[in-house]
Amino acid sequence: MGKLEGKVAVITASTRSIGRAIAEIYLSEGAKVVVSGRSAEKGEQALAEMDAGENAHFIACDAVNQSEVEALIDGTVEHFGKLDIVVLNAGGIMGAAPVAEMTDEVWNHALDINLNHTFWGMRKALAHMIPQESGRIIAMSSMEGKLAKATLSNYTSNKHAINGLVKVAAHEVGTLGITVNAILPGLVLTDMFYESMPATAETMGVTLEEAADMFTQPAAIKRPNTVEEVAAVALMLSRDEARNITGCLFPVDGGTMPY
Amino acid sequence: MGELDGRVACVTGGTRGIGRAIAEAFLAEGAKVVINGRSPEKGEQAISEIEAGENLHFISGDVTDQAVCEGLVDQTVEHFGKIDIMVNNAGGGGDAAPLVDMSDEIWNFVLNWNLNHPMWCMRRALKYMIPQEWGRIINISSMYGKTVIPTNSHYVTTKHGLNGLTKVVAHEVGAMGITVNALCPGGILTDVMNTDGRVAAEALGMEFQEFLDMMAAPSAIKRLNEVEDVSLVAVLLASEAGAGISGSLINVDGGQVPY
């Protein structure tokens, strides 16, 4: 008997890395999961690799696009009949720069893929969860939701904002059987890291390895976190037994954030 | 296959309340558990109620006594051959009063109970955990480790102190496979609450029910927490997947403390 037997989940940006690890642990605990991402090709590949038959389904979604995020939530309900768990995992940045040089394009992209995507997905999910008086919403924040790194104003501001949004939503639906939490991972060596960090490191004037150290050295564990460590927390927060854990900014950062 | 198969745990204040729930959850996941408490009678009762056979062992002792704390850790190792998980759960308040009227006696008692006991147990447990390069230390703090309640300077101060201690030790042993975390529960109607909470309510000029309502009202869930909320997170922290979480002060308070 799995811990999520009978539950339906949707996870943004889940063909790879953290989102994929969450999809896999949910499936292994008996949930039905909608996997999502921009690329239909990567979606097909993920489904083939996970080999979960009809319990996994792919819906393409570019998280910077409001109508696609909303259609993803509705599409999950259409496909599996209901919605119990939403993980708003998509995020990232197009580039890094000091605020004085931050372009509108880079700033607005970050606002859409991080904060607005979380807001759009949450609002639409609540429309389904409030009538059924149950639900689990998990937003993927970051340790940068409490800390700050020079040249990452776009990322940092968005993750701080997600933390605020999570707390407010938790209080709005706290007596309706719905929990809203954020997970705050430390550095995880995901595809996103290898895609966006080389440019960020260059902006910071350090090598890729030095950039990684900059994130892991302040941690107690002196190493990056893993996708499995993040997925284990997502599973715990998604269980029926976690009904009284809400508005929580759950750290998975090896002791980097002191508060 | 449990998440704690082969692990040995020691839980102070483990015959009732939160400690008891953690002991039961650990046993259900395959661990061997030592529970400690002041009363041999309550120990025997807990052992017979939990029905875990040789996987559960009771050691009596008052953890406000340093020798008892150190002996408890040593005896856990003597009995089960090692110690992997130390849960410093015992604690409480009592004789609540404004600071100006706070007696040395209750101040020192609570200092020993809430702060020195975790320090003594942790220091001793680390002597075993450091050589084996694996360990989990879980300190049961409180939302009052982050926030405040008048007339409870002893309780609030010692829980804040415990949160500080948790973070320092996490950084000292973070690269050795040992994690150190604190859980910060909201109000739970345990036996300790039923005694010390009544005293605190009286000191505040309130009925006990008013006092309980006062603790639930700022939460998102508008109700008290339950012991199982805390044990759910304790299992995660103690498990293999908890390796990347350390130095964290995790709220299990229904969304009460916003940081």
Coordinates of C-alpha atoms in Angstrom, one line a residue:
Chain A
M1 CA 0.0 0.0 0.0
G2 CA 1.7 3.2 -1.2
K3 CA 1.6 6.4 0.8
L4 CA -0.2 8.3 -2.0
E5 CA -2.5 5.5 -3.2
G6 CA -5.4 7.0 -5.2
K7 CA -3.9 10.5 -5.3
V8 CA -3.5 12.6 -8.5
A9 CA -0.6 14.9 -8.8
V10 CA 0.8 17.4 -11.4
I11 CA 4.3 18.6 -11.4
T12 CA 5.6 21.5 -13.5
A13 CA 9.1 21.0 -15.1
S14 CA 9.2 17.3 -14.3
T15 CA 10.8 15.6 -17.2
R16 CA 14.2 16.0 -15.6
S17 CA 16.0 16.7 -12.3
I18 CA 14.1 17.7 -9.1
G19 CA 10.6 17.5 -10.8
R20 CA 11.4 14.1 -12.3
A21 CA 12.6 12.7 -8.9
I22 CA 9.4 13.9 -7.3
A23 CA 7.3 12.3 -10.1
E24 CA 9.2 9.0 -9.6
I25 CA 8.7 8.9 -5.9
Y26 CA 5.0 9.8 -6.2
L27 CA 4.5 7.0 -8.7
S28 CA 6.3 4.5 -6.5
E29 CA 3.9 5.4 -3.7
G30 CA 0.8 4.8 -5.8
A31 CA -0.1 8.2 -7.2
K32 CA -1.1 9.0 -10.7
V33 CA 1.1 11.8 -12.1
V34 CA 1.0 14.3 -14.9
V35 CA 4.5 15.1 -16.0
S36 CA 5.1 18.4 -17.7
G37 CA 7.7 20.4 -19.5
R38 CA 8.2 22.6 -22.6
S39 CA 9.5 19.8 -24.8
A40 CA 7.2 17.0 -26.0
E41 CA 10.2 15.0 -27.0
K42 CA 11.7 15.1 -23.5
G43 CA 8.2 14.3 -22.1
E44 CA 8.0 11.2 -24.3
Q45 CA 11.5 10.2 -23.2
A46 CA 10.7 10.7 -19.5
L47 CA 7.5 8.6 -19.8
A48 CA 9.4 5.9 -21.6
E49 CA 12.2 5.9 -18.9
M50 CA 9.8 5.9 -16.0
D51 CA 7.8 3.1 -17.4
A52 CA 4.8 3.7 -15.3
G53 CA 2.1 2.9 -17.9
E54 CA -1.2 4.7 -17.5
N55 CA -0.3 6.1 -14.2
A56 CA 2.0 8.7 -15.8
H57 CA 0.8 11.2 -18.4
F58 CA 2.6 14.0 -20.2
I59 CA 1.1 17.5 -20.8
A60 CA 3.4 20.0 -22.5
C61 CA 3.5 23.4 -20.7
D62 CA 5.8 26.4 -20.9
A63 CA 5.6 27.8 -17.4
V64 CA 6.2 31.4 -18.5
N65 CA 2.8 31.3 -20.2
Q66 CA -0.3 31.8 -18.1
S67 CA -2.8 30.0 -20.3
E68 CA -0.5 27.0 -20.6
V69 CA -0.1 26.7 -16.8
E70 CA -3.8 27.0 -16.3
A71 CA -4.5 24.5 -19.1
L72 CA -2.0 22.1 -17.4
I73 CA -4.0 22.1 -14.2
D74 CA -7.3 21.7 -15.9
G75 CA -5.8 19.1 -18.2
T76 CA -4.8 17.0 -15.2
V77 CA -8.3 17.1 -13.9
E78 CA -9.7 16.1 -17.3
H79 CA -7.2 13.3 -17.7
F80 CA -7.3 11.7 -14.2
G81 CA -10.6 13.0 -12.9
K82 CA -9.4 15.2 -10.0
L83 CA -6.4 16.9 -8.5
D84 CA -4.9 16.3 -5.1
I85 CA -1.3 17.5 -5.3
V86 CA 0.3 20.3 -7.2
V87 CA 4.1 20.8 -7.3
L88 CA 5.0 24.1 -8.8
N89 CA 8.6 23.2 -9.5
A90 CA 9.5 25.2 -12.7
G91 CA 11.8 28.1 -12.2
G92 CA 15.2 29.5 -13.2
I93 CA 16.7 32.5 -14.9
M94 CA 17.8 33.5 -18.4
G95 CA 20.9 35.3 -17.0
A96 CA 22.6 37.1 -14.1
A97 CA 23.6 40.7 -13.8
P98 CA 24.0 43.5 -11.2
V99 CA 20.7 45.3 -10.7
A100 CA 22.1 48.4 -12.4
E101 CA 22.5 46.3 -15.6
M102 CA 19.5 44.0 -15.3
T103 CA 17.5 44.1 -18.5
D104 CA 13.7 44.2 -18.5
E105 CA 13.7 41.0 -20.5
V106 CA 15.7 39.0 -18.1
W107 CA 13.8 40.4 -15.1
N108 CA 10.4 39.8 -16.6
H109 CA 11.2 36.3 -17.6
A110 CA 12.3 35.4 -14.1
L111 CA 9.1 37.0 -12.7
D112 CA 6.9 34.8 -15.0
I113 CA 8.7 31.5 -14.7
N114 CA 9.2 31.7 -10.9
L115 CA 6.6 33.8 -9.1
N116 CA 3.8 34.2 -11.7
H117 CA 3.8 30.5 -12.7
T118 CA 3.5 29.6 -9.0
F119 CA 0.7 32.1 -8.6
W120 CA -1.2 31.0 -11.7
G121 CA -0.8 27.3 -10.9
M122 CA -1.8 27.7 -7.3
R123 CA -4.9 29.8 -8.0
K124 CA -6.2 27.4 -10.6
A125 CA -5.4 24.4 -8.4
L126 CA -7.3 26.0 -5.5
A127 CA -10.4 26.3 -7.8
H128 CA -10.4 22.5 -7.9
M129 CA -9.2 21.8 -4.3
I130 CA -11.5 24.1 -2.3
P131 CA -14.7 22.4 -3.4
Q132 CA -13.3 18.9 -2.5
E133 CA -11.9 20.3 0.7
S134 CA -8.5 18.6 0.4
G135 CA -5.3 19.3 -1.4
R136 CA -1.5 19.7 -1.2
I137 CA 0.3 22.6 -2.8
I138 CA 4.1 22.6 -2.9
A139 CA 6.1 25.5 -4.3
M140 CA 9.7 25.0 -5.1
S141 CA 11.5 27.9 -3.6
S142 CA 15.2 27.9 -2.8
M143 CA 17.7 28.8 0.0
E144 CA 18.0 32.1 -2.0
G145 CA 14.4 32.7 -0.9
K146 CA 16.0 33.7 2.4
L147 CA 19.6 34.6 1.4
A148 CA 21.1 36.8 -1.3
K149 CA 23.8 36.5 -3.9
A150 CA 25.2 39.5 -5.9
T151 CA 24.0 39.5 -9.6
L152 CA 21.0 37.2 -8.8
S153 CA 18.4 39.9 -8.0
N154 CA 16.0 38.3 -10.4
Y155 CA 16.2 34.8 -8.8
T156 CA 16.5 36.0 -5.2
S157 CA 13.5 38.4 -5.4
N158 CA 11.3 35.8 -7.0
K159 CA 12.1 33.1 -4.5
H160 CA 11.6 35.5 -1.6
A161 CA 8.3 36.4 -3.1
I162 CA 7.2 32.8 -3.5
N163 CA 7.9 32.3 0.3
G164 CA 5.5 35.2 1.0
L165 CA 2.8 33.9 -1.4
V166 CA 3.0 30.4 0.2
K167 CA 2.4 31.8 3.7
V168 CA -0.5 33.9 2.7
A169 CA -2.2 31.1 0.7
A170 CA -1.6 28.7 3.6
H171 CA -3.6 31.0 6.0
E172 CA -6.4 31.5 3.4
V173 CA -7.1 27.8 3.0
G174 CA -5.8 26.4 6.3
T175 CA -9.2 25.3 7.6
L176 CA -10.3 23.8 4.3
G177 CA -8.1 20.7 4.3
I178 CA -5.5 22.2 2.0
T179 CA -1.9 22.7 2.9
V180 CA 0.5 25.1 1.1
N181 CA 4.2 24.7 1.7
A182 CA 7.5 25.7 0.1
I183 CA 10.7 23.6 -0.1
L184 CA 13.9 25.5 0.0
P185 CA 16.7 23.4 -1.5
G186 CA 20.4 24.3 -1.4
L187 CA 22.5 23.8 -4.5
V188 CA 21.4 20.8 -6.4
L189 CA 23.4 19.8 -9.5
T190 CA 20.5 19.7 -11.9
D191 CA 20.4 20.3 -15.6
M192 CA 19.3 23.9 -14.8
F193 CA 22.6 24.3 -12.9
Y194 CA 24.7 23.1 -15.8
E195 CA 22.6 25.1 -18.3
S196 CA 22.5 28.5 -16.6
M197 CA 25.4 28.5 -14.1
P198 CA 28.3 28.8 -16.5
A199 CA 27.0 32.2 -17.7
T200 CA 26.2 33.2 -14.1
A201 CA 29.7 32.2 -12.9
E202 CA 31.2 34.3 -15.7
T203 CA 29.2 37.3 -14.6
M204 CA 30.4 36.7 -11.1
G205 CA 34.0 36.4 -12.3
V206 CA 34.5 32.9 -11.0
T207 CA 34.9 29.4 -12.5
L208 CA 32.0 27.0 -12.5
E209 CA 33.6 25.0 -9.8
E210 CA 34.2 28.1 -7.7
A211 CA 30.6 29.0 -8.2
A212 CA 29.4 25.6 -6.9
D213 CA 31.7 26.0 -3.9
M214 CA 30.3 29.4 -3.2
F215 CA 26.9 27.7 -2.7
T216 CA 28.1 24.5 -0.8
Q217 CA 30.8 25.9 1.5
P218 CA 28.4 27.8 3.7
A219 CA 26.5 24.5 4.2
A220 CA 27.1 22.3 7.2
I221 CA 27.4 19.2 5.0
K222 CA 29.9 20.8 2.6
R223 CA 28.3 19.2 -0.5
P224 CA 25.4 19.9 -2.8
N225 CA 22.0 18.4 -2.0
T226 CA 20.5 15.7 -4.1
V227 CA 17.2 15.5 -6.0
E228 CA 16.2 12.5 -3.9
E229 CA 16.6 14.5 -0.7
V230 CA 14.2 17.1 -2.1
A231 CA 11.8 14.4 -3.4
A232 CA 11.6 12.8 0.1
V233 CA 10.4 16.0 1.6
A234 CA 7.8 16.5 -1.2
L235 CA 6.5 13.0 -0.5
M236 CA 6.2 13.7 3.2
L237 CA 4.4 17.0 2.7
S238 CA 2.0 15.3 0.2
R239 CA 0.8 12.6 2.6
D240 CA -2.6 12.7 4.3
E241 CA -0.7 12.5 7.6
A242 CA 0.9 15.9 6.9
R243 CA -2.5 17.7 7.2
N244 CA -1.2 19.9 10.0
I245 CA 2.0 21.0 8.3
T246 CA 1.3 24.2 6.3
G247 CA 2.8 27.6 5.7
C248 CA 6.2 25.9 6.3
L249 CA 9.4 26.9 4.4
F250 CA 11.0 23.5 4.6
P251 CA 14.8 23.6 4.2
V252 CA 16.7 21.0 2.3
D253 CA 20.0 22.9 2.2
G254 CA 22.4 21.0 4.4
G255 CA 22.4 23.8 7.0
T256 CA 23.1 26.8 4.9
M257 CA 20.3 29.1 6.0
P258 CA 20.7 30.0 9.7
Y259 CA 17.0 31.0 10.0
Chain B
M1 CA 11.2 -2.9 4.6
G2 CA 11.2 0.1 7.0
E3 CA 13.0 3.4 6.5
L4 CA 14.9 2.9 9.7
D5 CA 15.8 -0.8 9.4
G6 CA 18.9 -1.6 11.5
R7 CA 18.9 1.7 13.3
V8 CA 19.1 2.3 17.0
A9 CA 17.4 5.3 18.6
C10 CA 17.2 6.8 22.0
V11 CA 14.2 9.1 22.9
T12 CA 14.2 11.1 26.1
G13 CA 10.7 11.7 27.6
G14 CA 9.6 8.8 25.5
T15 CA 6.8 7.2 27.6
R16 CA 4.1 9.7 26.6
G17 CA 3.3 12.6 24.3
I18 CA 5.5 13.6 21.4
G19 CA 8.4 11.3 22.5
R20 CA 6.1 8.3 22.6
A21 CA 4.7 9.1 19.1
I22 CA 8.3 9.3 17.8
A23 CA 9.2 6.0 19.4
E24 CA 6.2 4.3 17.9
A25 CA 6.9 5.8 14.5
F26 CA 10.6 4.7 14.6
L27 CA 9.6 1.2 15.7
A28 CA 7.1 1.0 12.8
E29 CA 9.9 1.8 10.4
G30 CA 12.1 -1.0 11.8
A31 CA 14.3 0.8 14.3
K32 CA 15.2 -0.5 17.8
V33 CA 14.3 2.1 20.4
V34 CA 15.2 3.1 23.9
I35 CA 12.7 5.2 25.6
N36 CA 13.5 7.2 28.7
G37 CA 11.3 8.7 31.4
R38 CA 11.4 9.6 35.1
S39 CA 8.8 7.0 36.2
P40 CA 9.5 3.3 35.9
E41 CA 5.8 2.7 36.2
K42 CA 5.0 4.8 33.2
G43 CA 7.9 3.1 31.4
E44 CA 6.5 -0.3 32.0
Q45 CA 3.0 0.8 31.0
A46 CA 4.4 2.2 27.7
I47 CA 6.3 -1.0 27.0
S48 CA 3.3 -3.1 27.5
E49 CA 1.0 -0.8 25.4
I50 CA 3.4 -0.4 22.5
E51 CA 4.0 -4.2 22.3
A52 CA 7.3 -4.1 20.3
G53 CA 9.0 -7.0 22.1
E54 CA 12.8 -6.8 22.2
N55 CA 12.9 -3.9 19.8
L56 CA 11.9 -1.5 22.6
H57 CA 13.7 -1.0 25.9
F58 CA 13.0 1.4 28.8
I59 CA 15.6 3.2 30.8
S60 CA 14.4 5.3 33.7
G61 CA 16.0 8.5 34.8
D62 CA 15.5 12.2 35.2
V63 CA 17.3 14.0 32.4
T64 CA 17.8 17.2 34.5
D65 CA 20.7 15.2 35.9
Q66 CA 23.8 15.2 33.8
A67 CA 24.9 11.8 34.9
V68 CA 21.5 10.4 33.9
C69 CA 21.8 11.8 30.4
E70 CA 25.3 10.5 29.8
G71 CA 24.4 7.1 31.4
L72 CA 21.3 6.9 29.2
V73 CA 23.4 7.2 26.0
D74 CA 26.0 4.7 27.2
Q75 CA 23.3 2.2 28.3
T76 CA 21.6 2.5 24.9
V77 CA 24.9 1.4 23.3
E78 CA 25.3 -1.3 25.9
H79 CA 21.8 -2.6 25.3
F80 CA 21.5 -2.4 21.5
G81 CA 25.2 -2.3 20.5
K82 CA 25.3 1.3 19.1
I83 CA 23.4 4.5 18.8
D84 CA 22.3 6.0 15.5
I85 CA 19.5 8.4 16.4
M86 CA 19.3 10.7 19.5
V87 CA 16.0 12.4 20.1
N88 CA 16.2 15.0 22.8
N89 CA 12.5 15.4 23.4
A90 CA 12.1 15.8 27.2
G91 CA 11.3 19.3 28.3
G92 CA 8.8 21.7 29.6
G93 CA 8.1 24.7 31.8
G94 CA 6.2 25.2 35.0
D95 CA 5.9 27.9 37.7
A96 CA 5.3 30.5 35.0
A97 CA 5.8 34.0 36.2
P98 CA 6.9 37.4 35.0
L99 CA 10.7 37.7 35.0
V100 CA 10.8 39.9 38.1
D101 CA 9.1 37.1 40.1
M102 CA 10.9 34.1 38.4
S103 CA 12.6 32.0 41.0
D104 CA 16.2 30.7 40.7
E105 CA 14.8 27.2 41.4
I106 CA 12.4 27.0 38.4
W107 CA 14.9 28.9 36.1
N108 CA 17.7 26.4 36.8
F109 CA 15.4 23.5 36.6
V110 CA 14.1 24.5 33.1
L111 CA 17.6 25.4 32.0
N112 CA 18.7 21.8 32.8
W113 CA 15.6 20.3 31.3
N114 CA 15.3 22.1 28.0
L115 CA 18.9 23.2 27.2
N116 CA 21.5 21.3 29.3
H117 CA 19.8 17.9 28.8
P118 CA 20.0 18.1 25.0
M119 CA 23.6 19.4 25.3
W120 CA 24.6 16.5 27.6
C121 CA 22.9 13.8 25.5
M122 CA 24.2 15.2 22.3
R123 CA 27.8 15.5 23.4
R124 CA 27.8 12.0 24.7
A125 CA 26.0 10.6 21.6
L126 CA 28.5 12.3 19.3
K127 CA 31.3 10.3 20.9
Y128 CA 29.7 7.2 19.3
M129 CA 28.4 8.8 16.1
I130 CA 31.6 10.6 15.0
P131 CA 33.7 7.3 14.8
Q132 CA 30.9 5.5 12.9
E133 CA 30.4 8.6 10.7
W134 CA 26.6 8.3 10.8
G135 CA 24.2 9.9 13.1
R136 CA 20.9 11.8 13.4
I137 CA 20.3 14.2 16.3
I138 CA 16.8 15.6 16.6
N139 CA 16.0 18.2 19.2
I140 CA 12.4 18.9 20.1
S141 CA 12.3 22.6 20.3
S142 CA 9.1 24.7 20.1
M143 CA 7.5 27.5 18.2
Y144 CA 8.6 29.4 21.3
G145 CA 12.2 28.8 20.1
K146 CA 11.4 31.5 17.6
T147 CA 8.6 33.5 19.1
V148 CA 7.5 34.6 22.6
I149 CA 4.9 34.1 25.3
P150 CA 4.9 36.3 28.4
T151 CA 5.5 34.7 31.9
N152 CA 7.6 32.0 30.2
S153 CA 11.0 33.5 30.1
H154 CA 12.6 30.2 31.2
Y155 CA 10.8 28.2 28.5
V156 CA 11.3 30.7 25.7
T157 CA 14.9 31.4 26.5
T158 CA 15.9 27.8 26.7
K159 CA 14.1 26.9 23.5
H160 CA 15.8 29.8 21.7
G161 CA 19.1 28.5 23.2
L162 CA 18.4 25.0 21.9
N163 CA 17.9 26.4 18.4
G164 CA 21.2 28.1 18.6
L165 CA 22.9 25.0 19.9
T166 CA 21.4 22.9 17.1
K167 CA 22.8 25.1 14.4
V168 CA 26.3 25.2 15.9
V169 CA 26.6 21.5 16.3
A170 CA 25.2 20.9 12.8
H171 CA 28.1 22.9 11.4
E172 CA 30.6 21.1 13.6
V173 CA 29.7 17.6 12.4
G174 CA 28.1 18.3 9.0
A175 CA 30.9 16.8 7.0
M176 CA 30.9 13.6 9.1
G177 CA 27.6 12.1 8.1
I178 CA 25.8 13.4 11.1
T179 CA 22.8 15.8 10.9
V180 CA 21.5 17.9 13.7
N181 CA 18.0 19.5 13.5
A182 CA 15.4 21.0 15.7
L183 CA 11.6 20.6 15.3
C184 CA 9.5 23.6 16.4
P185 CA 6.0 22.3 17.1
G186 CA 3.0 24.5 17.8
G187 CA 0.7 23.8 20.7
I188 CA -0.1 20.2 21.3
L189 CA -2.3 18.9 24.1
T190 CA 0.3 16.6 25.7
D191 CA 0.5 15.7 29.4
V192 CA 3.2 18.4 29.8
M193 CA 0.8 21.0 28.3
N194 CA -2.0 19.7 30.6
T195 CA 0.2 20.5 33.6
D196 CA 2.6 23.3 32.7
G197 CA 0.1 24.8 30.3
R198 CA -2.4 25.2 33.1
V199 CA 0.1 26.9 35.2
A200 CA 1.0 29.3 32.4
A201 CA -2.7 30.0 31.7
E202 CA -3.1 30.9 35.3
A203 CA -0.1 33.2 35.3
L204 CA -1.6 34.9 32.3
G205 CA -5.0 35.2 34.0
M206 CA -6.7 32.9 31.5
E207 CA -8.9 29.8 31.5
F208 CA -6.9 26.8 30.2
Q209 CA -9.2 26.6 27.2
E210 CA -8.6 30.3 26.4
F211 CA -4.9 29.5 26.6
L212 CA -5.2 26.7 24.1
D213 CA -7.3 28.8 21.8
M214 CA -4.6 31.5 22.1
M215 CA -2.1 29.0 20.8
A216 CA -4.2 27.8 17.9
A217 CA -5.6 31.1 16.7
P218 CA -2.5 32.5 15.0
S219 CA -2.1 29.3 13.0
A220 CA -3.4 28.7 9.5
I221 CA -5.2 25.5 10.6
K222 CA -6.9 27.1 13.6
R223 CA -6.4 24.1 15.7
L224 CA -3.7 22.6 17.9
N225 CA -1.1 20.3 16.4
E226 CA -0.9 16.6 17.1
V227 CA 2.0 14.4 18.3
E228 CA 1.9 12.5 15.0
D229 CA 2.6 15.7 13.1
V230 CA 6.0 15.8 14.8
S231 CA 6.8 12.1 14.5
L232 CA 6.1 12.3 10.7
V233 CA 8.9 14.8 10.3
A234 CA 11.1 13.0 12.8
V235 CA 11.1 9.9 10.7
L236 CA 12.0 11.8 7.6
L237 CA 15.0 13.5 9.4
A238 CA 16.1 10.1 10.8
S239 CA 15.9 8.3 7.4
E240 CA 18.6 8.0 4.8
A241 CA 16.9 10.6 2.7
G242 CA 17.3 13.1 5.6
A243 CA 21.1 13.2 5.0
G244 CA 20.9 16.6 3.3
I245 CA 18.8 18.3 5.9
S246 CA 20.9 19.7 8.8
G247 CA 21.0 22.8 11.1
S248 CA 17.3 23.4 10.3
L249 CA 14.7 24.6 12.7
I250 CA 11.6 23.1 11.1
N251 CA 8.2 24.5 12.0
V252 CA 5.5 21.9 12.7
D253 CA 3.0 24.5 13.8
G254 CA 0.2 24.7 11.3
G255 CA 1.6 27.8 9.7
Q256 CA 1.9 29.9 12.9
V257 CA 5.5 31.2 12.9
P258 CA 6.1 33.1 9.7
Y259 CA 9.9 32.5 9.7

